[in-house]
Amino acid sequence: MGSRVRVWLNRTYAENVFFMDQLRNNPQHRAVEIHATHGDADSPVLAAADTAEPEPEGLSPRAYVEYALDMCARRSIDVFVPVLHQDAIVAQRAEFAALGTALLAPPAEAVAVFHDKAVAYQAVEAVGIPVPPWWRVRTAEELVAAVEELEAAGERACFKPAAGAGGVGFRMITRSPFSLMHLNGFPSAYVPLDLVVEALRTAEEPVDWLVMPHLGQPEVSVDCLTGPDGRVRMAIGRTKNGRRRGFTLDDAWTGPARLLAEAFGLHYLSNIQFRMYGDEPVLMDVNTRPAGGLHQIAQCGVNAPWAAVQLALGEEPGELVPPFLGPDYTVVAGPRPVRPVPLPAQRPDPGAPTLSAMPAQATEPASAQSAPAEATASAVPAQATTAATAAIAPA
């Protein structure tokens, strides 16, 4: 058993409580001490960490880098997993290395390419990866022209920010006038074109959107692990088709993902997303960070977070080939603890019990609005048969 590894996760997604669980439950039984920072005192990652601190607000990217360097020095961080201000942090990789801190993130050049989706689409087309038709729009006139061209081809138009993470800002265009239909039930991603045009014409600041056809299912998110030598150690696809989730090693999805990871130096953990355009898989998005759903591939007998930390430490985890593919499953909400006292209280005993990898069962259904975090059955081994498992029978 090696020495204790100190890992820091800065402001990150609630689902990364499972990332933290997997680090602690590593197959080498190595001691891991996790530090977490966040702007939200009730983030579950703070409760799941061994030590935690609030993050300062209002820092410029460069000021945040200085804060991060100080944190790594004070906490003797071995591996830093940056999400917030990732681009500014990786640009100063040498400064972190001088402190003995390895960044679990790709080189600055790769992060820059995929920060802007329009730049990314142009770059990946150059290496032979198919992308959907797309238009970059900044004005109402450009939006209408793109929508009309897509509709003339029989496509439904949608748009999303040219820079952004997840589904934030994604909307589908409709020609239906605003009515009670838009107010009944849960909020919809559909927005009437005339309202979007009016909003653009009265906006005080320009937008930067990509307009493209609405792509078909399945959606396949390929989680990749790539070493700093540029060689891919893992490529496992997570499929989404409605509520049904599953896993795939089909080369139609993993092949292009491996090519992208190698061609652009997507070192450590990345997530590459595809959907269908007609009969062809096309690239939808590339995340230069661990995906929020990365923990789900634990159902395939793989501990990707720990293997990534090993690579960051200069150790070789070898090829991560899943010994099996987990069953199809669905995703449900489940509770996770928050800190019972304000920060900066922390665990006094490094050997204190850690949170279970399996979320506690709620005694009553939790609404989508009140669920503190999205949990899946994949936080436990695929063979588990407890009532908490959310696996469903394959089609």
GROMACS .gro file of C-alpha atoms in nm:
model
  395
    1MET     CA    1   0.000   0.000   0.000
    2GLY     CA    2   0.146   0.334  -0.107
    3SER     CA    3   0.139   0.668   0.068
    4ARG     CA    4  -0.180   0.867   0.112
    5VAL     CA    5  -0.294   1.053  -0.200
    6ARG     CA    6  -0.440   1.400  -0.156
    7VAL     CA    7  -0.695   1.496  -0.423
    8TRP     CA    8  -0.874   1.830  -0.464
    9LEU     CA    9  -1.202   1.880  -0.653
   10ASN     CA   10  -1.289   2.245  -0.702
   11ARG     CA   11  -1.640   2.368  -0.777
   12THR     CA   12  -1.794   2.067  -0.947
   13TYR     CA   13  -2.114   1.874  -1.008
   14ALA     CA   14  -2.316   1.713  -0.728
   15GLU     CA   15  -2.284   1.375  -0.899
   16ASN     CA   16  -1.912   1.377  -0.830
   17VAL     CA   17  -1.985   1.247  -0.480
   18PHE     CA   18  -1.968   0.912  -0.660
   19PHE     CA   19  -1.634   1.005  -0.818
   20MET     CA   20  -1.508   1.060  -0.464
   21ASP     CA   21  -1.651   0.728  -0.342
   22GLN     CA   22  -1.471   0.545  -0.621
   23LEU     CA   23  -1.139   0.709  -0.533
   24ARG     CA   24  -1.171   0.584  -0.176
   25ASN     CA   25  -1.283   0.237  -0.284
   26ASN     CA   26  -0.986   0.190  -0.515
   27PRO     CA   27  -0.864  -0.163  -0.595
   28GLN     CA   28  -0.516  -0.090  -0.453
   29HIS     CA   29  -0.674  -0.001  -0.114
   30ARG     CA   30  -0.465   0.316  -0.122
   31ALA     CA   31  -0.551   0.580   0.134
   32VAL     CA   32  -0.709   0.884  -0.034
   33GLU     CA   33  -0.777   1.217   0.133
   34ILE     CA   34  -1.023   1.435  -0.059
   35HIS     CA   35  -1.045   1.812  -0.033
   36ALA     CA   36  -1.342   1.992  -0.188
   37THR     CA   37  -1.432   2.356  -0.243
   38HIS     CA   38  -1.756   2.503  -0.367
   39GLY     CA   39  -1.952   2.826  -0.380
   40ASP     CA   40  -2.264   2.654  -0.245
   41ALA     CA   41  -2.230   2.558   0.121
   42ASP     CA   42  -2.499   2.291   0.072
   43SER     CA   43  -2.326   2.112  -0.215
   44PRO     CA   44  -2.312   1.739  -0.133
   45VAL     CA   45  -1.949   1.722  -0.249
   46LEU     CA   46  -1.855   1.928   0.056
   47ALA     CA   47  -2.025   1.682   0.289
   48ALA     CA   48  -1.861   1.387   0.111
   49ALA     CA   49  -1.508   1.533   0.134
   50ASP     CA   50  -1.260   1.477   0.415
   51THR     CA   51  -1.190   1.852   0.430
   52ALA     CA   52  -1.384   2.135   0.270
   53GLU     CA   53  -1.371   2.512   0.228
   54PRO     CA   54  -1.595   2.775   0.067
   55GLU     CA   55  -1.467   2.920  -0.258
   56PRO     CA   56  -1.421   3.296  -0.289
   57GLU     CA   57  -1.664   3.468  -0.521
   58GLY     CA   58  -1.594   3.722  -0.793
   59LEU     CA   59  -1.236   3.622  -0.871
   60SER     CA   60  -1.102   3.680  -1.222
   61PRO     CA   61  -0.963   3.369  -1.393
   62ARG     CA   62  -0.604   3.474  -1.312
   63ALA     CA   63  -0.694   3.554  -0.951
   64TYR     CA   64  -0.860   3.213  -0.927
   65VAL     CA   65  -0.538   3.050  -1.049
   66GLU     CA   66  -0.349   3.227  -0.770
   67TYR     CA   67  -0.609   3.104  -0.522
   68ALA     CA   68  -0.572   2.750  -0.659
   69LEU     CA   69  -0.191   2.758  -0.639
   70ASP     CA   70  -0.213   2.871  -0.278
   71MET     CA   71  -0.464   2.596  -0.201
   72CYS     CA   72  -0.242   2.327  -0.353
   73ALA     CA   73   0.056   2.452  -0.153
   74ARG     CA   74  -0.134   2.476   0.177
   75ARG     CA   75  -0.307   2.140   0.139
   76SER     CA   76  -0.011   1.954  -0.021
   77ILE     CA   77  -0.241   1.847  -0.304
   78ASP     CA   78  -0.107   1.561  -0.517
   79VAL     CA   79  -0.380   1.563  -0.784
   80PHE     CA   80  -0.608   1.856  -0.868
   81VAL     CA   81  -0.927   1.788  -1.071
   82PRO     CA   82  -1.028   2.135  -1.200
   83VAL     CA   83  -1.374   2.207  -1.337
   84LEU     CA   84  -1.429   2.577  -1.267
   85HIS     CA   85  -1.181   2.791  -1.468
   86GLN     CA   86  -1.026   2.478  -1.616
   87ASP     CA   87  -0.888   2.672  -1.914
   88ALA     CA   88  -0.704   2.927  -1.698
   89ILE     CA   89  -0.572   2.657  -1.464
   90VAL     CA   90  -0.427   2.425  -1.729
   91ALA     CA   91  -0.252   2.719  -1.892
   92GLN     CA   92  -0.037   2.736  -1.576
   93ARG     CA   93   0.034   2.364  -1.551
   94ALA     CA   94   0.406   2.423  -1.490
   95GLU     CA   95   0.333   2.638  -1.185
   96PHE     CA   96   0.126   2.358  -1.030
   97ALA     CA   97   0.391   2.099  -1.121
   98ALA     CA   98   0.650   2.308  -0.938
   99LEU     CA   99   0.439   2.261  -0.622
  100GLY     CA  100   0.420   1.886  -0.678
  101THR     CA  101   0.057   1.900  -0.794
  102ALA     CA  102  -0.053   1.711  -1.106
  103LEU     CA  103  -0.353   1.848  -1.298
  104LEU     CA  104  -0.606   1.583  -1.396
  105ALA     CA  105  -0.706   1.774  -1.711
  106PRO     CA  106  -0.596   1.793  -2.076
  107PRO     CA  107  -0.331   2.036  -2.208
  108ALA     CA  108  -0.433   2.398  -2.261
  109GLU     CA  109  -0.445   2.355  -2.641
  110ALA     CA  110  -0.706   2.077  -2.618
  111VAL     CA  111  -0.918   2.266  -2.366
  112ALA     CA  112  -0.914   2.574  -2.591
  113VAL     CA  113  -1.033   2.381  -2.898
  114PHE     CA  114  -1.336   2.233  -2.723
  115HIS     CA  115  -1.431   2.540  -2.521
  116ASP     CA  116  -1.594   2.681  -2.835
  117LYS     CA  117  -1.827   2.436  -3.011
  118ALA     CA  118  -1.794   2.606  -3.350
  119VAL     CA  119  -1.414   2.584  -3.335
  120ALA     CA  120  -1.448   2.224  -3.219
  121TYR     CA  121  -1.676   2.124  -3.507
  122GLN     CA  122  -1.437   2.272  -3.761
  123ALA     CA  123  -1.141   2.097  -3.599
  124VAL     CA  124  -1.298   1.752  -3.577
  125GLU     CA  125  -1.428   1.768  -3.935
  126ALA     CA  126  -1.066   1.814  -4.040
  127VAL     CA  127  -0.976   1.474  -3.892
  128GLY     CA  128  -1.273   1.299  -4.053
  129ILE     CA  129  -1.530   1.294  -3.771
  130PRO     CA  130  -1.886   1.365  -3.897
  131VAL     CA  131  -2.072   1.660  -3.742
  132PRO     CA  132  -2.429   1.781  -3.798
  133PRO     CA  133  -2.504   2.086  -4.015
  134TRP     CA  134  -2.460   2.397  -3.803
  135TRP     CA  135  -2.478   2.775  -3.821
  136ARG     CA  136  -2.320   3.024  -3.583
  137VAL     CA  137  -2.568   3.305  -3.518
  138ARG     CA  138  -2.543   3.633  -3.331
  139THR     CA  139  -2.845   3.825  -3.465
  140ALA     CA  140  -3.215   3.770  -3.517
  141GLU     CA  141  -3.167   3.778  -3.895
  142GLU     CA  142  -2.900   3.508  -3.883
  143LEU     CA  143  -3.123   3.294  -3.661
  144VAL     CA  144  -3.422   3.317  -3.893
  145ALA     CA  145  -3.209   3.236  -4.199
  146ALA     CA  146  -3.067   2.924  -4.031
  147VAL     CA  147  -3.407   2.807  -3.909
  148GLU     CA  148  -3.565   2.854  -4.252
  149GLU     CA  149  -3.286   2.657  -4.420
  150LEU     CA  150  -3.326   2.369  -4.176
  151GLU     CA  151  -3.705   2.368  -4.204
  152ALA     CA  152  -3.680   2.366  -4.584
  153ALA     CA  153  -3.480   2.044  -4.549
  154GLY     CA  154  -3.750   1.893  -4.327
  155GLU     CA  155  -3.555   1.935  -4.002
  156ARG     CA  156  -3.658   2.078  -3.666
  157ALA     CA  157  -3.420   2.357  -3.563
  158CYS     CA  158  -3.267   2.391  -3.220
  159PHE     CA  159  -3.000   2.613  -3.070
  160LYS     CA  160  -2.753   2.618  -2.781
  161PRO     CA  161  -2.470   2.845  -2.664
  162ALA     CA  162  -2.146   2.813  -2.860
  163ALA     CA  163  -1.968   2.785  -2.525
  164GLY     CA  164  -2.123   2.606  -2.233
  165ALA     CA  165  -2.157   2.277  -2.049
  166GLY     CA  166  -2.433   2.020  -2.036
  167GLY     CA  167  -2.774   2.114  -2.172
  168VAL     CA  168  -2.769   2.469  -2.035
  169GLY     CA  169  -2.932   2.703  -2.286
  170PHE     CA  170  -3.054   2.429  -2.523
  171ARG     CA  171  -3.391   2.508  -2.685
  172MET     CA  172  -3.597   2.372  -2.975
  173ILE     CA  173  -3.766   2.612  -3.214
  174THR     CA  174  -4.138   2.588  -3.282
  175ARG     CA  175  -4.365   2.794  -3.509
  176SER     CA  176  -4.661   2.746  -3.275
  177PRO     CA  177  -4.774   3.074  -3.118
  178PHE     CA  178  -4.732   3.112  -2.743
  179SER     CA  179  -5.042   2.974  -2.572
  180LEU     CA  180  -5.164   2.786  -2.267
  181MET     CA  181  -5.004   2.478  -2.421
  182HIS     CA  182  -4.668   2.625  -2.318
  183LEU     CA  183  -4.791   2.685  -1.962
  184ASN     CA  184  -4.947   2.346  -1.891
  185GLY     CA  185  -4.743   2.076  -1.725
  186PHE     CA  186  -4.369   2.106  -1.673
  187PRO     CA  187  -4.162   2.374  -1.849
  188SER     CA  188  -4.072   2.272  -2.203
  189ALA     CA  189  -3.757   2.314  -2.411
  190TYR     CA  190  -3.976   2.434  -2.702
  191VAL     CA  191  -3.979   2.810  -2.766
  192PRO     CA  192  -4.180   2.996  -3.034
  193LEU     CA  193  -3.958   3.149  -3.303
  194ASP     CA  194  -4.128   3.488  -3.289
  195LEU     CA  195  -4.055   3.523  -2.916
  196VAL     CA  196  -3.688   3.432  -2.967
  197VAL     CA  197  -3.657   3.684  -3.250
  198GLU     CA  198  -3.815   3.956  -3.038
  199ALA     CA  199  -3.583   3.875  -2.747
  200LEU     CA  200  -3.281   3.900  -2.975
  201ARG     CA  201  -3.390   4.232  -3.121
  202THR     CA  202  -3.441   4.389  -2.780
  203ALA     CA  203  -3.137   4.232  -2.611
  204GLU     CA  204  -2.871   4.471  -2.483
  205GLU     CA  205  -2.591   4.220  -2.547
  206PRO     CA  206  -2.529   3.996  -2.850
  207VAL     CA  207  -2.571   3.622  -2.826
  208ASP     CA  208  -2.338   3.354  -2.958
  209TRP     CA  209  -2.542   3.048  -3.051
  210LEU     CA  210  -2.512   2.741  -3.267
  211VAL     CA  211  -2.823   2.647  -3.464
  212MET     CA  212  -2.851   2.288  -3.588
  213PRO     CA  213  -3.106   2.016  -3.655
  214HIS     CA  214  -3.252   1.833  -3.360
  215LEU     CA  215  -3.056   1.507  -3.355
  216GLY     CA  216  -3.210   1.164  -3.304
  217GLN     CA  217  -3.155   0.897  -3.042
  218PRO     CA  218  -2.974   0.706  -2.918
  219GLU     CA  219  -2.735   0.947  -2.752
  220VAL     CA  220  -2.405   0.781  -2.671
  221SER     CA  221  -2.159   0.939  -2.429
  222VAL     CA  222  -1.818   0.776  -2.458
  223ASP     CA  223  -1.606   0.808  -2.145
  224CYS     CA  224  -1.238   0.802  -2.240
  225LEU     CA  225  -0.923   0.769  -2.033
  226THR     CA  226  -0.611   0.884  -2.217
  227GLY     CA  227  -0.258   0.896  -2.082
  228PRO     CA  228  -0.024   1.193  -2.121
  229ASP     CA  229   0.152   0.976  -2.381
  230GLY     CA  230  -0.159   1.017  -2.599
  231ARG     CA  231  -0.264   0.651  -2.579
  232VAL     CA  232  -0.626   0.573  -2.493
  233ARG     CA  233  -0.658   0.326  -2.203
  234MET     CA  234  -1.039   0.316  -2.195
  235ALA     CA  235  -1.337   0.398  -2.417
  236ILE     CA  236  -1.679   0.288  -2.289
  237GLY     CA  237  -2.005   0.420  -2.430
  238ARG     CA  238  -2.308   0.499  -2.215
  239THR     CA  239  -2.627   0.487  -2.422
  240LYS     CA  240  -2.940   0.694  -2.362
  241ASN     CA  241  -3.270   0.625  -2.535
  242GLY     CA  242  -3.554   0.788  -2.347
  243ARG     CA  243  -3.532   0.670  -1.986
  244ARG     CA  244  -3.341   0.355  -2.080
  245ARG     CA  245  -2.967   0.363  -2.026
  246GLY     CA  246  -2.708   0.102  -2.117
  247PHE     CA  247  -2.349   0.044  -2.222
  248THR     CA  248  -2.174  -0.025  -2.550
  249LEU     CA  249  -1.828  -0.103  -2.686
  250ASP     CA  250  -1.948  -0.074  -3.048
  251ASP     CA  251  -1.671   0.071  -3.264
  252ALA     CA  252  -1.924   0.296  -3.440
  253TRP     CA  253  -1.919   0.506  -3.124
  254THR     CA  254  -1.594   0.422  -2.947
  255GLY     CA  255  -1.383   0.436  -3.266
  256PRO     CA  256  -1.444   0.808  -3.340
  257ALA     CA  257  -1.408   0.886  -2.968
  258ARG     CA  258  -1.067   0.717  -2.954
  259LEU     CA  259  -0.961   0.905  -3.266
  260LEU     CA  260  -1.063   1.238  -3.114
  261ALA     CA  261  -0.896   1.168  -2.780
  262GLU     CA  262  -0.569   1.076  -2.950
  263ALA     CA  263  -0.575   1.344  -3.221
  264PHE     CA  264  -0.642   1.633  -2.983
  265GLY     CA  265  -0.458   1.513  -2.672
  266LEU     CA  266  -0.761   1.477  -2.448
  267HIS     CA  267  -0.547   1.351  -2.163
  268TYR     CA  268  -0.697   1.189  -1.855
  269LEU     CA  269  -1.077   1.180  -1.843
  270SER     CA  270  -1.293   1.318  -2.122
  271ASN     CA  271  -1.647   1.261  -2.240
  272ILE     CA  272  -1.738   1.258  -2.609
  273GLN     CA  273  -2.105   1.265  -2.705
  274PHE     CA  274  -2.272   1.146  -3.024
  275ARG     CA  275  -2.627   1.137  -3.161
  276MET     CA  276  -2.785   1.028  -3.486
  277TYR     CA  277  -2.828   1.251  -3.789
  278GLY     CA  278  -3.035   1.035  -4.018
  279ASP     CA  279  -2.859   0.699  -4.024
  280GLU     CA  280  -2.517   0.833  -3.924
  281PRO     CA  281  -2.368   0.891  -3.579
  282VAL     CA  282  -2.239   1.250  -3.556
  283LEU     CA  283  -2.050   1.437  -3.290
  284MET     CA  284  -2.266   1.640  -3.054
  285ASP     CA  285  -2.025   1.763  -2.787
  286VAL     CA  286  -1.685   1.708  -2.625
  287ASN     CA  287  -1.625   1.761  -2.253
  288THR     CA  288  -1.262   1.798  -2.145
  289ARG     CA  289  -1.351   1.690  -1.791
  290PRO     CA  290  -1.498   1.384  -1.618
  291ALA     CA  291  -1.866   1.353  -1.702
  292GLY     CA  292  -2.120   1.382  -1.423
  293GLY     CA  293  -2.238   1.031  -1.514
  294LEU     CA  294  -1.890   0.876  -1.525
  295HIS     CA  295  -1.959   0.675  -1.211
  296GLN     CA  296  -2.223   0.477  -1.401
  297ILE     CA  297  -1.958   0.266  -1.573
  298ALA     CA  298  -1.883   0.116  -1.232
  299GLN     CA  299  -2.165  -0.119  -1.334
  300CYS     CA  300  -1.918  -0.261  -1.587
  301GLY     CA  301  -1.659  -0.339  -1.321
  302VAL     CA  302  -1.439  -0.037  -1.402
  303ASN     CA  303  -1.303   0.227  -1.164
  304ALA     CA  304  -1.212   0.506  -1.407
  305PRO     CA  305  -1.151   0.785  -1.150
  306TRP     CA  306  -0.882   0.585  -0.972
  307ALA     CA  307  -0.713   0.483  -1.297
  308ALA     CA  308  -0.702   0.852  -1.395
  309VAL     CA  309  -0.541   0.946  -1.064
  310GLN     CA  310  -0.283   0.671  -1.118
  311LEU     CA  311  -0.195   0.819  -1.458
  312ALA     CA  312  -0.168   1.166  -1.306
  313LEU     CA  313   0.074   1.026  -1.046
  314GLY     CA  314   0.289   0.870  -1.319
  315GLU     CA  315   0.166   0.517  -1.251
  316GLU     CA  316   0.039   0.283  -1.522
  317PRO     CA  317  -0.311   0.137  -1.470
  318GLY     CA  318  -0.299  -0.060  -1.796
  319GLU     CA  319  -0.588  -0.103  -2.036
  320LEU     CA  320  -0.929  -0.067  -1.874
  321VAL     CA  321  -1.132  -0.333  -2.053
  322PRO     CA  322  -1.465  -0.395  -1.880
  323PRO     CA  323  -1.497  -0.759  -1.769
  324PHE     CA  324  -1.869  -0.734  -1.846
  325LEU     CA  325  -2.127  -0.478  -1.958
  326GLY     CA  326  -2.382  -0.393  -1.693
  327PRO     CA  327  -2.756  -0.440  -1.754
  328ASP     CA  328  -2.977  -0.166  -1.889
  329TYR     CA  329  -3.090   0.073  -1.618
  330THR     CA  330  -3.265   0.401  -1.552
  331VAL     CA  331  -3.171   0.705  -1.343
  332VAL     CA  332  -3.361   0.806  -1.031
  333ALA     CA  333  -3.320   1.082  -0.775
  334GLY     CA  334  -3.193   1.000  -0.430
  335PRO     CA  335  -3.085   1.191  -0.122
  336ARG     CA  336  -2.727   1.271  -0.028
  337PRO     CA  337  -2.619   1.439   0.297
  338VAL     CA  338  -2.517   1.803   0.324
  339ARG     CA  339  -2.291   1.939   0.594
  340PRO     CA  340  -2.470   1.964   0.932
  341VAL     CA  341  -2.263   2.267   1.033
  342PRO     CA  342  -2.128   2.568   0.842
  343LEU     CA  343  -1.787   2.554   0.679
  344PRO     CA  344  -1.498   2.530   0.749
  345ALA     CA  345  -1.563   2.242   0.991
  346GLN     CA  346  -1.396   1.921   0.876
  347ARG     CA  347  -1.346   1.564   0.982
  348PRO     CA  348  -1.091   1.548   1.266
  349ASP     CA  349  -1.013   1.182   1.207
  350PRO     CA  350  -0.873   1.085   0.861
  351GLY     CA  351  -0.980   0.729   0.933
  352ALA     CA  352  -1.342   0.818   0.996
  353PRO     CA  353  -1.597   0.617   0.797
  354THR     CA  354  -1.676   0.760   0.455
  355LEU     CA  355  -2.012   0.791   0.287
  356SER     CA  356  -2.152   0.475   0.140
  357ALA     CA  357  -2.117   0.441  -0.235
  358MET     CA  358  -2.485   0.351  -0.248
  359PRO     CA  359  -2.732   0.635  -0.180
  360ALA     CA  360  -2.971   0.587   0.109
  361GLN     CA  361  -3.325   0.500   0.009
  362ALA     CA  362  -3.582   0.775   0.043
  363THR     CA  363  -3.887   0.689   0.253
  364GLU     CA  364  -4.111   0.878   0.014
  365PRO     CA  365  -4.080   0.978  -0.351
  366ALA     CA  366  -3.867   1.285  -0.409
  367SER     CA  367  -3.983   1.537  -0.666
  368ALA     CA  368  -3.758   1.644  -0.948
  369GLN     CA  369  -3.753   1.992  -0.802
  370SER     CA  370  -3.647   1.889  -0.452
  371ALA     CA  371  -3.395   1.612  -0.523
  372PRO     CA  372  -3.055   1.722  -0.390
  373ALA     CA  373  -2.859   1.512  -0.636
  374GLU     CA  374  -2.917   1.267  -0.921
  375ALA     CA  375  -2.815   0.919  -0.812
  376THR     CA  376  -2.794   0.598  -1.009
  377ALA     CA  377  -2.765   0.232  -0.932
  378SER     CA  378  -2.425   0.238  -1.096
  379ALA     CA  379  -2.260   0.353  -0.777
  380VAL     CA  380  -2.275  -0.010  -0.665
  381PRO     CA  381  -2.148  -0.323  -0.842
  382ALA     CA  382  -2.367  -0.445  -1.126
  383GLN     CA  383  -2.425  -0.774  -0.944
  384ALA     CA  384  -2.602  -0.599  -0.654
  385THR     CA  385  -2.960  -0.713  -0.603
  386THR     CA  386  -3.076  -0.474  -0.332
  387ALA     CA  387  -3.397  -0.280  -0.365
  388ALA     CA  388  -3.196   0.037  -0.433
  389THR     CA  389  -3.075  -0.095  -0.767
  390ALA     CA  390  -3.237   0.089  -1.058
  391ALA     CA  391  -3.155  -0.169  -1.325
  392ILE     CA  392  -3.432  -0.267  -1.564
  393ALA     CA  393  -3.458  -0.563  -1.793
  394PRO     CA  394  -3.290  -0.532  -2.134
  395ALA     CA  395  -3.518  -0.481  -2.431
   0.00000   0.00000   0.00000
